[in-house]
Coordinates of C-alpha atoms and ligand atoms in Angstrom, one line a residue:
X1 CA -116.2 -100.3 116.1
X2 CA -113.8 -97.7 115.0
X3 CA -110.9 -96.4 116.7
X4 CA -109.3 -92.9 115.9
X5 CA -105.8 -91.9 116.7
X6 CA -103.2 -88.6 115.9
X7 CA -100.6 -88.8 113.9
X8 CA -97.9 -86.3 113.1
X9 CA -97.2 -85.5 109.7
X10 CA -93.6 -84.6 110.2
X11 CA -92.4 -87.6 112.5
X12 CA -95.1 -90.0 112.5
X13 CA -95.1 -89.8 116.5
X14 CA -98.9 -91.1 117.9
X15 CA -101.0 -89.8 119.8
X16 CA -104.5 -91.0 121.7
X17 CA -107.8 -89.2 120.2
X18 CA -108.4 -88.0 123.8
X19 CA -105.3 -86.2 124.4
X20 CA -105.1 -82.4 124.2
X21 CA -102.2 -81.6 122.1
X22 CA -102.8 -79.3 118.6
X23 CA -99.3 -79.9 116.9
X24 CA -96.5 -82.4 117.5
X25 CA -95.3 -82.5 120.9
X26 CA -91.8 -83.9 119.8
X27 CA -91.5 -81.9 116.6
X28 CA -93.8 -79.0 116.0
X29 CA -95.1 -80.3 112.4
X30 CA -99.0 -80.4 112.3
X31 CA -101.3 -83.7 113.1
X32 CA -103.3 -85.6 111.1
X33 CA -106.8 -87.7 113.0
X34 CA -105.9 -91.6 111.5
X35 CA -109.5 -93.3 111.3
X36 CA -109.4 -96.6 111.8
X37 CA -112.7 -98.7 111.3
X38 CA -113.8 -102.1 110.4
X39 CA -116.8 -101.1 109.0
X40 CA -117.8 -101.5 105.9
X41 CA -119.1 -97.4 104.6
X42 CA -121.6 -97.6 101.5
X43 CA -124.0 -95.4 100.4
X44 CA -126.3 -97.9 101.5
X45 CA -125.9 -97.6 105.0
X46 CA -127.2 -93.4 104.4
X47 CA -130.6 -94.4 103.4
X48 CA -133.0 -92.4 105.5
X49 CA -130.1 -90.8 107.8
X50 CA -130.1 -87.5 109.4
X51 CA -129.7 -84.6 106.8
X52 CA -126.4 -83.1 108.6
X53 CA -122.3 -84.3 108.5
X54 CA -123.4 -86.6 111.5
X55 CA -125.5 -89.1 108.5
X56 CA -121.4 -90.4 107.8
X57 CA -121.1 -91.5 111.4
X58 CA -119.0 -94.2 110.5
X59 CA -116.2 -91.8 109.6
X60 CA -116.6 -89.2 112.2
X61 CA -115.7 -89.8 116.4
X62 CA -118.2 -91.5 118.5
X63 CA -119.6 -88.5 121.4
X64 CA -122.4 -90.3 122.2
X65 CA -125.7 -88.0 123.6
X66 CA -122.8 -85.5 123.5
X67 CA -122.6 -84.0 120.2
X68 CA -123.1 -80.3 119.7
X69 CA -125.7 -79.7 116.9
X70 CA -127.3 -76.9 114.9
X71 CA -127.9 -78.8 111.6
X72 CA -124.5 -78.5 110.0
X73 CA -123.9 -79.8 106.8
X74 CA -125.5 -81.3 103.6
X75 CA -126.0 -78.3 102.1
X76 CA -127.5 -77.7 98.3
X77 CA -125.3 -78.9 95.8
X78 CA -126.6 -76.4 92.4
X79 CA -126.0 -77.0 89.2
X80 CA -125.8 -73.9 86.6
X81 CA -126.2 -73.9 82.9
X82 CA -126.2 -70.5 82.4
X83 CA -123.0 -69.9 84.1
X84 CA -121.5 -72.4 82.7
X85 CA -122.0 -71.4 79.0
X86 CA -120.8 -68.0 79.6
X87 CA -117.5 -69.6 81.3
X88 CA -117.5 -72.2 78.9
X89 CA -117.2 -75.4 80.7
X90 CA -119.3 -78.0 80.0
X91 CA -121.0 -79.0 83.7
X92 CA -120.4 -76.7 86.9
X93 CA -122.4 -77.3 90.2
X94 CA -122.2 -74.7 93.1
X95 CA -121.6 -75.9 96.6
X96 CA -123.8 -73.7 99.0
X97 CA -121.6 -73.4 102.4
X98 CA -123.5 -70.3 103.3
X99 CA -126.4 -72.6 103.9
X100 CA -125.3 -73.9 106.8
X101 CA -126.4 -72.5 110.7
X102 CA -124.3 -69.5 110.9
X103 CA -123.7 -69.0 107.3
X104 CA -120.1 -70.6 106.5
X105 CA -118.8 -73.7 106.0
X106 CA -116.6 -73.5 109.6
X107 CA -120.0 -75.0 111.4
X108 CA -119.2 -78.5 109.9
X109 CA -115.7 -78.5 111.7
X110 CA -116.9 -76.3 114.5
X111 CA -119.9 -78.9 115.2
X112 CA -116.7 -81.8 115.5
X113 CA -114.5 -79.3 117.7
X114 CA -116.8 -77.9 119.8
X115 CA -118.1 -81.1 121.2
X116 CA -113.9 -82.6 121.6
X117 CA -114.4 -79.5 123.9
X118 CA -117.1 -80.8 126.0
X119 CA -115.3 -84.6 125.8
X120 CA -112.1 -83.2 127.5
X121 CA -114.2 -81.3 129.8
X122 CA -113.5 -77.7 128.3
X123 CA -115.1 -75.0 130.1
X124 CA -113.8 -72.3 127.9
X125 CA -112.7 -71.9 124.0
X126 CA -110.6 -70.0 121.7
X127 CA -109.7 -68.7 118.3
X128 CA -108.7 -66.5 116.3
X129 CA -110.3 -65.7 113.2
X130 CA -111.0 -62.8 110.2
X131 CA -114.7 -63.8 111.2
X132 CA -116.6 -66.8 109.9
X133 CA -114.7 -68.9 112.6
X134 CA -115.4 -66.8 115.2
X135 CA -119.2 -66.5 114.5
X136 CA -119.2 -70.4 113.9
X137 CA -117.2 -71.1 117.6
X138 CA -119.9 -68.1 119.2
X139 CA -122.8 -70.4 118.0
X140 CA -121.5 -73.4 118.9
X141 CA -120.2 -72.9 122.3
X142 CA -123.5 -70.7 122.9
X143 CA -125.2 -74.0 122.0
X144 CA -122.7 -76.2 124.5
X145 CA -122.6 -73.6 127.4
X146 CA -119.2 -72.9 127.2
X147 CA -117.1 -69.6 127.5
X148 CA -116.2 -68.3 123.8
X149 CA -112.7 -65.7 123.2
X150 CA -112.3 -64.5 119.7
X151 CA -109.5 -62.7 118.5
X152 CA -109.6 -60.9 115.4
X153 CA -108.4 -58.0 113.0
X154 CA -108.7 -54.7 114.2
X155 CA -111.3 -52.6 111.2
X156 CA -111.0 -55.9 108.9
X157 CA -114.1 -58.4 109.8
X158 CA -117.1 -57.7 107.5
X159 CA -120.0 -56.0 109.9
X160 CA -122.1 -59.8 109.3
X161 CA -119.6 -61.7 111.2
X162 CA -119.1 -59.1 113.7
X163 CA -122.2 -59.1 114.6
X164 CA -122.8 -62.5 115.0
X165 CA -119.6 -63.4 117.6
X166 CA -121.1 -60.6 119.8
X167 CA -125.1 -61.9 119.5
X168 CA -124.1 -64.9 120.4
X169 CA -122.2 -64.1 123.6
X170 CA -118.5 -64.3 122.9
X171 CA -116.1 -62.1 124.1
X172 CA -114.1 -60.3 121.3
X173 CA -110.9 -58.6 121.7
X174 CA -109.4 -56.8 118.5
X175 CA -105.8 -57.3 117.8
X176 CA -104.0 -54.2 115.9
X177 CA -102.2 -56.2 113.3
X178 CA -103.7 -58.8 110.9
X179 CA -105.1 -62.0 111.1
X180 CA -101.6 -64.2 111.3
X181 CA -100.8 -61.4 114.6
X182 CA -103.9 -62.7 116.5
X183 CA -103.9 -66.1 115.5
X184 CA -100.2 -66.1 116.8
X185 CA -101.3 -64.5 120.1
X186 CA -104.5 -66.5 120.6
X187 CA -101.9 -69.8 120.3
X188 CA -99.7 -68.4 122.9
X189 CA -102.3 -67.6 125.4
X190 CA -104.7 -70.8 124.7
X191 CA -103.1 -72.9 127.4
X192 CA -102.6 -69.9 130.1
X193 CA -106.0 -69.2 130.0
X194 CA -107.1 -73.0 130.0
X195 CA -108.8 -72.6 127.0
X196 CA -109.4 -75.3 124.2
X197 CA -107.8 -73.9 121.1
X198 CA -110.2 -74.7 118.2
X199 CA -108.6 -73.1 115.1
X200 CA -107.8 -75.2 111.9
X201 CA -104.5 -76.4 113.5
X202 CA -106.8 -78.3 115.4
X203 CA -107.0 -81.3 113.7
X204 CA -110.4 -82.0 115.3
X205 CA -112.1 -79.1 113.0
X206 CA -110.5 -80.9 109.4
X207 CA -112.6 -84.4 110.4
X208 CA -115.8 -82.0 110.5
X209 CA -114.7 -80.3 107.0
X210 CA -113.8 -83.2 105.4
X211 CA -117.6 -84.3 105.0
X212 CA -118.0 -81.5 102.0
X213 CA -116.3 -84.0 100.2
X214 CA -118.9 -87.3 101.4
X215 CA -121.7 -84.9 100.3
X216 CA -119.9 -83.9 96.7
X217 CA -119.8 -87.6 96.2
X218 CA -123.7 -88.9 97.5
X219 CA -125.2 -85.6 95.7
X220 CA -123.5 -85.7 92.9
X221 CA -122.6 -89.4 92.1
X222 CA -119.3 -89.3 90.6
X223 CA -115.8 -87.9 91.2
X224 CA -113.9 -87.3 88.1
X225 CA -114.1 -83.3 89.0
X226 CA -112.1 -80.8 89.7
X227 CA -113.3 -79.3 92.9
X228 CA -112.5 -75.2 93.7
X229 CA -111.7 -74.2 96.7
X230 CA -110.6 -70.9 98.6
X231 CA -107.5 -71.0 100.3
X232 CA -106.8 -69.1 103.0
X233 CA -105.2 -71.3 106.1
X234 CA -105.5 -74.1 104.0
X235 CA -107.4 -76.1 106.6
X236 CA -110.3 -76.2 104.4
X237 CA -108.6 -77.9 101.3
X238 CA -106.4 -80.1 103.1
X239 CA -110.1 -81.4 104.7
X240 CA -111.6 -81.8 101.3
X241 CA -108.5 -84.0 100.2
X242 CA -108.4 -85.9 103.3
X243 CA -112.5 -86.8 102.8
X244 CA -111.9 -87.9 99.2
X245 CA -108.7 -89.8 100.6
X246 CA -111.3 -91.8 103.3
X247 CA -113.7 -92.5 100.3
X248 CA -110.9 -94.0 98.0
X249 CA -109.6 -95.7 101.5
X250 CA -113.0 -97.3 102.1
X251 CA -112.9 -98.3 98.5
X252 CA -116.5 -96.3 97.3
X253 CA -114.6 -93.9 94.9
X254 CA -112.2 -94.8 91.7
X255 CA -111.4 -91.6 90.7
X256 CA -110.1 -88.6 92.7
X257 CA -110.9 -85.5 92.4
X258 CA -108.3 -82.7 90.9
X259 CA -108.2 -80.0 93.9
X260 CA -107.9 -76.1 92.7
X261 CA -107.1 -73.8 95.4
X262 CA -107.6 -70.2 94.6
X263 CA -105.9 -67.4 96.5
X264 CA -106.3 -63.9 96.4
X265 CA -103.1 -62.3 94.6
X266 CA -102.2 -59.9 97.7
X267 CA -102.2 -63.1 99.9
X268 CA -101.2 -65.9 97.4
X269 CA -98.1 -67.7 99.6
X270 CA -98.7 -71.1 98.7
X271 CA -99.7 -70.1 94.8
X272 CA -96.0 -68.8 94.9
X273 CA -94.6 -72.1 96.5
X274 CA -96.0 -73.9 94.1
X275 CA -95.2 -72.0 91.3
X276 CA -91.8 -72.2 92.0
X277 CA -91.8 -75.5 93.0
X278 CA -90.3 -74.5 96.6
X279 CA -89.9 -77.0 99.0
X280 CA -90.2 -74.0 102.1
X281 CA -92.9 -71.6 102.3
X282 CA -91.8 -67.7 102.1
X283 CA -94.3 -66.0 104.9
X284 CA -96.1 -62.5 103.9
X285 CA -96.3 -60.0 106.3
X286 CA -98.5 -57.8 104.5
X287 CA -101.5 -59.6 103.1
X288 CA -104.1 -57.6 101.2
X289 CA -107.7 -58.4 99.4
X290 CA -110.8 -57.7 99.6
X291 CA -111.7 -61.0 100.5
X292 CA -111.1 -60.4 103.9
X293 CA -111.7 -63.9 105.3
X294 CA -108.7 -65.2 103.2
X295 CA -106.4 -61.9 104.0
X296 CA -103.8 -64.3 105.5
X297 CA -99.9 -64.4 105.3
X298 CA -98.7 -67.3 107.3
X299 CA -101.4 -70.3 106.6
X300 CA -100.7 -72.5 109.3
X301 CA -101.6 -75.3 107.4
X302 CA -99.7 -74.9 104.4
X303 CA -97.7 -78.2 104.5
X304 CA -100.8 -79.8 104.5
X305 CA -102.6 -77.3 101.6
X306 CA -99.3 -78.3 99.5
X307 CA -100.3 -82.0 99.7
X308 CA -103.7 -81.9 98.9
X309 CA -102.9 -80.0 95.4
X310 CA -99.5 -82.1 94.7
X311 CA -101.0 -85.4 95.5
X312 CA -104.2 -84.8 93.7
X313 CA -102.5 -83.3 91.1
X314 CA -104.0 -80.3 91.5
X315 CA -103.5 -76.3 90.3
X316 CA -103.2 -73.3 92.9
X317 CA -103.9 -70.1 91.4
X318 CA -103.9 -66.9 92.4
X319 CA -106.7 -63.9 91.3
X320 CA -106.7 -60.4 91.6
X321 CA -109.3 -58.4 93.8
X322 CA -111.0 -57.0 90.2
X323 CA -111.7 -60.8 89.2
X324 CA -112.9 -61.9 92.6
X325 CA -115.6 -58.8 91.9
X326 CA -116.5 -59.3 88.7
X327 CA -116.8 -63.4 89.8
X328 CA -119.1 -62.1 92.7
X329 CA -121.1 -60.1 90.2
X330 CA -121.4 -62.6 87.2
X331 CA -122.3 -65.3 89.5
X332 CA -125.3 -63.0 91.4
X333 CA -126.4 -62.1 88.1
X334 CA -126.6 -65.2 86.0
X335 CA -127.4 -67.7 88.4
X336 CA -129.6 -65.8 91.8
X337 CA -126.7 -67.0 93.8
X338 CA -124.0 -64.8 95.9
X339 CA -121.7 -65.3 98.3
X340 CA -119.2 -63.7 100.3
X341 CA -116.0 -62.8 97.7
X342 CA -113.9 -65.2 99.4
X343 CA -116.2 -67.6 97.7
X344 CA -116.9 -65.7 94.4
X345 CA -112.5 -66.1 93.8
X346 CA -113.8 -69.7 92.8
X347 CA -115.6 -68.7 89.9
X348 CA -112.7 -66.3 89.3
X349 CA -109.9 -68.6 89.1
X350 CA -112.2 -71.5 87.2
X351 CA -112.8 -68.7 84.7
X352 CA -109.0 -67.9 84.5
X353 CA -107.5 -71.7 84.6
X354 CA -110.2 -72.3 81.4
X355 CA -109.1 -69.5 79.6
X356 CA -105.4 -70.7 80.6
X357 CA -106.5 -74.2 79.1
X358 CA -105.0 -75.5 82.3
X359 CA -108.8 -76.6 83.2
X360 CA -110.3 -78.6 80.0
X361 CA -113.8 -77.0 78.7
X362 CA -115.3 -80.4 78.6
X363 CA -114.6 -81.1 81.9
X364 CA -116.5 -80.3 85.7
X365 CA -116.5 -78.2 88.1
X366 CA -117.7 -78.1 91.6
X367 CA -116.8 -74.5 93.4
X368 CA -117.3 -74.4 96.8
X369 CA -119.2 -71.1 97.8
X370 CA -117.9 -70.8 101.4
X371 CA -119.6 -68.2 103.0
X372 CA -123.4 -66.3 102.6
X373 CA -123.5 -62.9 100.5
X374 CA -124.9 -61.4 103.9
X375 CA -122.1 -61.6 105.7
X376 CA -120.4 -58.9 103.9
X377 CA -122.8 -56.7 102.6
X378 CA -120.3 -53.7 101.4
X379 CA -121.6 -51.1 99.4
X380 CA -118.3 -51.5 97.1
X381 CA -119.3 -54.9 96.4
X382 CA -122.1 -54.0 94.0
X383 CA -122.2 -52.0 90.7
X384 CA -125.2 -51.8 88.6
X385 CA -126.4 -49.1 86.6
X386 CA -129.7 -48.0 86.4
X387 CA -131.9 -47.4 82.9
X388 CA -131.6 -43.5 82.0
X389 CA -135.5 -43.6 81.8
X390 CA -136.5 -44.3 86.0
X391 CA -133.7 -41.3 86.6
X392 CA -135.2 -39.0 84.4
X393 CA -138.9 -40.1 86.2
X394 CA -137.3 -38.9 89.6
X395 CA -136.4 -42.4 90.9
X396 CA -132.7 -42.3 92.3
X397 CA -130.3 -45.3 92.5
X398 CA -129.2 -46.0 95.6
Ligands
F0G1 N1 -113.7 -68.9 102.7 C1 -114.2 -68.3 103.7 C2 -115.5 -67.6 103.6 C3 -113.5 -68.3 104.9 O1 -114.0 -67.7 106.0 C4 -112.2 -68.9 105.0 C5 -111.4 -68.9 106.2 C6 -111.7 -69.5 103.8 C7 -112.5 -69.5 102.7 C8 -110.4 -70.2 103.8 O2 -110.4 -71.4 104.5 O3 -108.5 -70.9 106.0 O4 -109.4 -73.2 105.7 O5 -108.1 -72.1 103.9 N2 -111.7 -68.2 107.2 C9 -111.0 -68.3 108.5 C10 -111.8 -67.5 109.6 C11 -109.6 -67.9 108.4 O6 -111.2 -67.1 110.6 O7 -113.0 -67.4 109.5 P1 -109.0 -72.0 105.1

């Protein structure tokens, strides 16, 4: 039996799993899902289970016959030698998120969210999103039969993710502003238009997330990491913590992980409260990067971002649009793997934190690759040059 509740972080007011409510009713601060079970979790009990996030079903809500699928989860955890010489840290393994259905690693929260829609009786859902979300909520609710709105970024969604809200049937409005603009209006109009708001405020999407961490831990066997993360929202790393948390809960992990969140430098607000060691995060209004699934200036979940690096004792650094390209590059080159630069600012920010020797060389690292390469194919992403010889035979570089 297991029982699941919500619990502000601010005020500690409760509130039933089955209730609709995104933030804090009585003060505004951001919900955590409290699970609550009497079973004992092992790895033991995953022997032979279903190769997706629904194998930990001990920690995860019960929907019965009425869980919306595609497959999400357990994806390959790599390990790279080669990489890891030329960086200079002694182990680093690659978490492949653009393996899962629609290419990020939102389908593992959007698998949890979408089918809290179908419990509550949703007909229609909503988010806003610089484009991985969107295409994950498309999929999902294409999959559940509901209505999908997206909201996102006028000119500033890669053409992949575009493409892939609009296959699968959701209707897309574009919001002349930035990512924080539609996110703001999609909140504002969620209830009017009686949809279910399933952005990473809703606390619903974390419990899917947080299985990246379950899956770190089975594949890999051990915890004494530092685990790399891209922080945009800060949804994702607050999941990651609040997975290891559940594992040291359960009492199947000793150590706990050190989380690194990396942040591109033109949209690196909780890099700078950290830094200073505020106690109040200073909003940008005019995020920049080329990683445009991280181009945020107002992460909604920053309070909880800030306790997953404090309490794990963690690092946040920020990395400039050059590094996140030459991480891309390095990474595609040296190890057949690439991602969407969102992802590759792992690598960058690893690479910078050893140089720093704020990361120890003989210590590991697991970067979390968040999104596929083909989401964002951009011709500026790639630089190569070509051997004098095939030009001078007539073949052209393209
Ligand atoms: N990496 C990728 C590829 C993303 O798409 C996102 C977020 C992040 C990292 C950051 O995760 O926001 O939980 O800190 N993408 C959202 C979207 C904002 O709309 O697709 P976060």
């Amino acid at each position: 039996m297991k029982n699941f509740s919500l619990r502000c972080i601010g005020c500690g007011a409760e509130y039933g799993a089955n209730e609709v409510v995104y933030t804090c009713s009585r003060c505004g601060d951001l919900l955590d899902v409290i699970v609550d079970t009497d079973r004992v979790f092992s790895r033991d009990l995953l022997r032979g289970r279903v190769e997706s996030i629904w194998r930990y079903a001990e920690l995860l809500p019960d929907f019965g016959d009425g869980v919306v699928s595609l497959g999400e989860g357990f994806t390959r955890l790599v390990r790279c030698e080669r990489l890891a010489r030329i960086l200079g840290v002694k182990e680093l393994y690659l978490k492949l998120e653009g393996l899962n259905p629609t290419g990020s690693f939102k389908d593992r929260g959007m698998s949890v969210g979408v089918s809290m829609a179908l419990r509550i009786g949703a007909r229609r859902v909503m988010c806003a999103s610089t484009g991985n979300t969107s295409a994950s909520l498309a999929a999902y609710s294409a999959r559940a039969g509901l209505e999908c709105i997206v909201l996102i970024p006028e000119g500033k969604v890669a053409i992949g993710k575009l493409f892939q809200a609009r296959i699968h049937g959701a209707k897309v409005y574009q919001v002349r502003g930035n990512f924080d603009e539609a996110l703001s209006i999609a909140f504002r109009s969620a209830s009017e238009t009686g949809a279910y708001f399933l952005n990473s405020v809703n606390p619903w999407r974390i419990e899917g997330q947080k299985t990246v961490s379950f899956e770190i831990w089975e594949q890999l066997g051990r915890t004494d990491i530092n685990v790399v993360v891209p922080v945009g929202n800060s949804g994702n790393i607050s999941a990651i913590w609040k997975g290891f948390k559940e594992l040291q809960l359960y009492g199947v992990i000793d150590d706990f992980p050190r989380l690194v969140g990396v942040q591109a430098k033109g949209a690196a607000p909780i890099v700078e409260l950290l830094t200073n060691n505020a106690s109040s995060i200073r909003f940008w209004d005019n995020p920049e990067t080329i990683a445009t699934a991280i181009r945020i200036g107002k992460p909604v979940n920053w309070k909880k971002g800030v306790r997953a690096v404090k309490d794990s004792r963690g690092i946040a650094v920020s990395v400039s649009d050059d590094e996140i390209l030459d991480g891309l590059r390095l990474l595609a080159t040296t190890e057949g793997v690439a991602c969407e630069p969102a992802g590759a600012s792992t690598i960058a920010g690893l690479k910078k934190l050893l140089d720093e020797g704020r990361i120890g060389r003989d210590e590991t690292a697991v970067c979390i690759l968040t999104g596929n390469a083909l989401k964002d194919p951009s011709e500026h992403l790639v630089s190569w040059n070509t051997p004098m010889i095939l030009e001078s035979l007539g073949a052209k570089p393209i």
